[in-house]
Coordinates of C-alpha atoms in Angstrom, one line a residue:
X1 CA -0.1 0.0 0.1
X2 CA 1.1 3.5 -0.7
X3 CA 0.9 6.5 1.8
X4 CA -0.7 9.6 0.7
X5 CA 2.7 11.5 0.2
X6 CA 3.9 8.6 -2.0
X7 CA 0.7 8.4 -3.9
X8 CA 0.9 12.2 -4.5
X9 CA 4.3 12.0 -5.8
X10 CA 3.6 9.2 -8.2
X11 CA 0.4 10.8 -9.6
X12 CA 1.2 14.4 -9.7
X13 CA -1.8 15.4 -7.4
X14 CA -1.1 17.3 -4.2
X15 CA -2.0 16.0 -0.8
X16 CA -4.4 18.8 -0.3
X17 CA -6.2 17.8 -3.7
X18 CA -6.2 14.1 -2.7
X19 CA -8.0 15.1 0.6
X20 CA -10.5 17.1 -1.2
X21 CA -11.2 14.4 -3.7
X22 CA -11.8 12.0 -0.9
X23 CA -14.3 14.5 0.7
X24 CA -16.2 14.6 -2.7
X25 CA -16.1 10.8 -3.1
X26 CA -13.6 10.7 -5.9
X27 CA -10.5 8.7 -5.8
X28 CA -10.9 7.7 -2.2
X29 CA -8.0 5.9 -0.4
X30 CA -8.2 2.0 -0.4
X31 CA -7.8 2.1 3.3
X32 CA -7.4 4.3 6.4
X33 CA -5.1 3.1 9.2
X34 CA -7.4 2.6 12.2
X35 CA -4.6 3.6 14.7
X36 CA -3.0 6.7 13.2
X37 CA -5.6 7.7 10.5
X38 CA -3.1 7.6 7.7
X39 CA -4.5 7.2 4.2
X40 CA -3.4 4.3 2.1
X41 CA -3.7 3.8 -1.7
X42 CA -3.6 0.6 -3.6
X43 CA -0.8 0.5 -6.3
X44 CA -3.6 -0.1 -8.9
X45 CA -5.0 3.4 -8.0
X46 CA -1.9 5.0 -9.6
X47 CA -3.5 4.7 -13.0
X48 CA -6.8 6.5 -11.8
X49 CA -4.6 9.1 -10.0
X50 CA -2.7 10.0 -13.1
X51 CA -5.9 10.2 -15.2
X52 CA -7.4 12.4 -12.6
X53 CA -4.5 14.6 -12.6
X54 CA -4.4 15.0 -16.4
X55 CA -8.2 15.5 -16.7
X56 CA -8.3 18.2 -14.0
X57 CA -5.4 20.0 -15.5
X58 CA -7.4 20.1 -18.7
X59 CA -10.4 21.7 -16.8
X60 CA -12.5 18.6 -16.7
X61 CA -15.1 18.9 -14.0
X62 CA -14.8 16.7 -10.8
X63 CA -18.1 14.9 -11.3
X64 CA -17.0 14.1 -15.0
X65 CA -13.7 12.7 -13.6
X66 CA -15.5 10.6 -11.1
X67 CA -17.6 9.0 -13.9
X68 CA -14.2 8.4 -15.8
X69 CA -12.9 6.5 -12.8
X70 CA -16.0 4.3 -12.7
X71 CA -16.3 3.8 -16.6
X72 CA -12.7 4.3 -17.7
X73 CA -13.8 6.6 -20.6
X74 CA -11.1 9.1 -19.9
X75 CA -10.7 10.0 -23.7
X76 CA -14.3 10.4 -24.3
X77 CA -14.6 12.9 -21.3
X78 CA -11.6 14.7 -22.7
X79 CA -13.1 15.1 -26.1
X80 CA -16.4 16.2 -24.8
X81 CA -14.8 18.8 -22.5
X82 CA -12.7 20.0 -25.4
X83 CA -15.8 20.4 -27.6
X84 CA -17.4 22.4 -24.8
X85 CA -14.5 24.7 -24.4
X86 CA -14.2 25.1 -28.3
X87 CA -17.9 26.2 -28.3
X88 CA -17.3 28.6 -25.3
X89 CA -14.3 30.2 -27.0
X90 CA -16.4 30.7 -30.2
X91 CA -19.0 32.5 -28.4
X92 CA -16.3 34.6 -26.5
X93 CA -14.7 35.4 -29.8
X94 CA -18.1 36.6 -31.2
X95 CA -18.8 38.6 -28.2
X96 CA -15.4 40.2 -28.3
X97 CA -15.9 41.0 -32.0
X98 CA -19.3 42.5 -31.3
X99 CA -18.0 44.6 -28.4
X100 CA -15.2 45.8 -30.7
X101 CA -17.5 46.8 -33.4
X102 CA -19.9 48.6 -30.9
X103 CA -17.0 50.6 -29.5
X104 CA -15.8 51.6 -33.0
X105 CA -19.5 52.8 -33.8
X106 CA -19.6 54.8 -30.6
X107 CA -16.7 56.9 -31.9
X108 CA -18.2 57.7 -35.4
X109 CA -20.1 60.9 -35.8
X110 CA -23.9 60.9 -35.8
X111 CA -26.2 63.6 -37.2
X112 CA -28.5 65.0 -34.7
X113 CA -31.3 67.5 -35.4
X114 CA -34.9 68.5 -34.7
X115 CA -37.9 68.5 -37.2
X116 CA -41.4 69.3 -37.2
X117 CA -43.7 66.5 -38.3
X118 CA -47.4 66.4 -39.0
X119 CA -49.9 64.0 -37.4
X120 CA -49.6 60.6 -39.0
X121 CA -52.2 57.7 -38.5
X122 CA -50.8 54.2 -38.5
X123 CA -51.4 50.5 -37.8
X124 CA -49.0 48.0 -36.3
X125 CA -48.4 44.6 -35.1
X126 CA -47.1 43.8 -31.7
X127 CA -43.6 42.2 -31.8
X128 CA -41.8 39.8 -29.6
X129 CA -39.1 41.4 -27.4
X130 CA -35.7 41.5 -29.4
X131 CA -34.3 39.2 -26.7
X132 CA -37.0 36.6 -27.3
X133 CA -36.0 33.1 -28.8
X134 CA -39.6 31.9 -29.0
X135 CA -39.8 30.7 -32.7
X136 CA -43.4 30.2 -32.4
X137 CA -43.9 33.8 -31.1
X138 CA -41.8 35.2 -34.0
X139 CA -43.8 33.2 -36.7
X140 CA -47.1 34.4 -35.4
X141 CA -45.9 38.0 -35.5
X142 CA -44.6 37.4 -39.2
X143 CA -47.9 36.0 -40.1
X144 CA -49.8 39.0 -38.6
X145 CA -47.5 41.4 -40.3
X146 CA -48.2 39.8 -43.7
X147 CA -52.1 39.7 -43.2
X148 CA -52.1 43.3 -42.0
X149 CA -50.4 44.6 -44.9
X150 CA -52.6 42.7 -47.3
X151 CA -55.7 44.3 -45.5
X152 CA -54.3 47.8 -45.7
X153 CA -53.8 47.2 -49.4
X154 CA -57.2 45.7 -49.9
X155 CA -58.9 48.5 -48.2
X156 CA -57.0 51.3 -49.7
X157 CA -55.4 52.5 -46.5
X158 CA -51.8 52.1 -47.4
X159 CA -49.1 51.7 -46.6
X160 CA -48.2 55.2 -47.7
X161 CA -44.6 55.1 -46.7
X162 CA -41.8 53.0 -45.1
X163 CA -42.6 51.2 -41.9
X164 CA -40.9 51.9 -38.6
X165 CA -40.2 49.9 -35.3
X166 CA -41.2 51.4 -32.0
X167 CA -40.4 50.7 -28.5
X168 CA -42.4 52.3 -25.7
X169 CA -43.0 51.8 -22.1
X170 CA -45.9 49.5 -21.4
X171 CA -45.6 49.8 -17.5
X172 CA -42.8 50.6 -15.1
X173 CA -41.4 47.1 -15.8
X174 CA -41.9 46.3 -19.4
X175 CA -41.6 47.7 -22.9
X176 CA -43.9 47.1 -25.9
X177 CA -42.3 46.6 -29.3
X178 CA -44.4 47.4 -32.5
X179 CA -43.9 47.3 -36.3
X180 CA -45.9 50.1 -37.7
X181 CA -47.2 51.3 -41.2
X182 CA -48.4 54.8 -41.9
X183 CA -51.8 55.0 -43.3
X184 CA -53.7 57.4 -45.7
X185 CA -56.3 58.1 -43.0
X186 CA -57.1 57.2 -39.3
X187 CA -58.2 53.8 -38.8
X188 CA -61.0 53.1 -36.1
X189 CA -59.9 50.9 -33.0
X190 CA -62.2 48.2 -34.1
X191 CA -60.2 47.6 -37.3
X192 CA -57.4 46.0 -35.3
X193 CA -57.5 42.3 -34.6
X194 CA -55.6 40.4 -31.9
X195 CA -51.9 41.3 -31.7
X196 CA -52.5 44.6 -33.8
X197 CA -52.7 48.2 -32.8
X198 CA -54.0 51.4 -34.4
X199 CA -53.2 55.0 -33.5
X200 CA -52.1 58.5 -34.5
X201 CA -48.7 60.0 -34.0
X202 CA -49.6 63.6 -33.1
X203 CA -48.2 66.7 -34.7
X204 CA -45.0 66.9 -33.0
X205 CA -41.3 68.1 -32.7
X206 CA -38.9 65.1 -33.1
X207 CA -35.4 64.7 -32.1
X208 CA -33.6 62.7 -34.7
X209 CA -30.3 60.9 -35.0
X210 CA -29.4 59.7 -38.5
X211 CA -26.5 57.8 -39.9
X212 CA -25.7 56.2 -43.2
X213 CA -24.6 52.6 -42.8
X214 CA -22.3 51.1 -45.5
X215 CA -22.2 47.6 -44.1
X216 CA -24.4 45.2 -42.1
X217 CA -23.7 46.5 -38.6
X218 CA -27.3 47.5 -37.6
X219 CA -26.9 46.6 -34.0
X220 CA -23.8 48.5 -33.6
X221 CA -25.2 51.6 -35.4
X222 CA -28.3 51.4 -33.4
X223 CA -26.3 51.4 -30.3
X224 CA -24.4 54.5 -31.3
X225 CA -27.5 56.3 -32.3
X226 CA -29.3 55.5 -29.0
X227 CA -26.3 56.9 -27.2
X228 CA -26.3 60.1 -29.4
X229 CA -30.0 60.4 -29.0
X230 CA -30.0 60.2 -25.2
X231 CA -27.1 62.4 -24.9
X232 CA -29.0 64.9 -26.9
X233 CA -32.0 64.4 -24.7
X234 CA -29.8 65.0 -21.6
X235 CA -28.3 68.2 -23.0
X236 CA -31.9 69.4 -23.5
X237 CA -32.9 68.4 -20.0
X238 CA -35.9 66.6 -21.9
X239 CA -38.6 64.6 -20.1
X240 CA -37.9 61.0 -20.9
X241 CA -40.8 59.5 -18.7
X242 CA -42.8 57.1 -20.9
X243 CA -40.6 57.8 -23.9
X244 CA -41.3 56.1 -27.2
X245 CA -38.2 55.6 -29.6
X246 CA -38.9 54.9 -33.3
X247 CA -36.3 53.4 -35.6
X248 CA -36.9 53.6 -39.4
X249 CA -34.5 52.2 -42.2
X250 CA -34.4 54.1 -45.5
X251 CA -32.7 52.4 -48.4
X252 CA -33.2 49.2 -50.4
X253 CA -30.0 47.4 -49.5
X254 CA -29.3 45.9 -46.1
X255 CA -25.6 46.6 -46.7
X256 CA -26.1 50.2 -47.6
X257 CA -28.8 52.2 -46.0
X258 CA -29.7 55.2 -43.8
X259 CA -30.9 54.5 -40.2
X260 CA -33.0 57.0 -38.4
X261 CA -33.8 56.9 -34.6
X262 CA -36.3 59.5 -33.3
X263 CA -38.4 60.4 -30.4
X264 CA -40.8 63.2 -29.5
X265 CA -39.5 66.3 -27.6
X266 CA -41.7 67.2 -24.8

């Protein structure tokens, strides 16, 4: 039998690690001396000790190592962990790239101006939150969008211009997202079906940020324009309670278009 120090030297595991693994029920000693409490390991456990040391250095979790000791599937556990690490690194690389692009976008100039706008009736569909990953919810919204546009055309209501997306406070804890189309005349409330909304943007003074985008970086551009918009609101000491922010893309190509982000000055 091997004492714990000898076993540690042979396997590369520290005495502290061996005691911790014993507490966790992993790589327990073969026997404990009843008189002095010394932990004793069987020579056949050296193999498990070396495997444990190798896998733990590679970052394999302790529960996974415990399964390997029982099953002997060390290679499979290492490959599975390597795949998890690769997937995590890929996600980290994507996150780093997005952060880099957003920081670059924030340094680019944004046009900021005020404009007077007439009243504009509209109809819209309620959208899932941008963070939603519910495919069914997104498919339902897309179907409502198609149906609504067809009804507008059939009833000679429009659309009379480009659509816009809108984000507005629904209550103190949630935001409502809409995709809206301008109509040629006001639409009565009863016209709207489930998941739809009708309304009129009043005559108003808008605060607008505008940027021409030459490549597909809408999320970064939107970040920069939102920052610019709220900076302009702050400089005007504007009331931002219950603020509605509207986003509109102008241009036929996704890779080259103008993006406007606007809100009403109050």
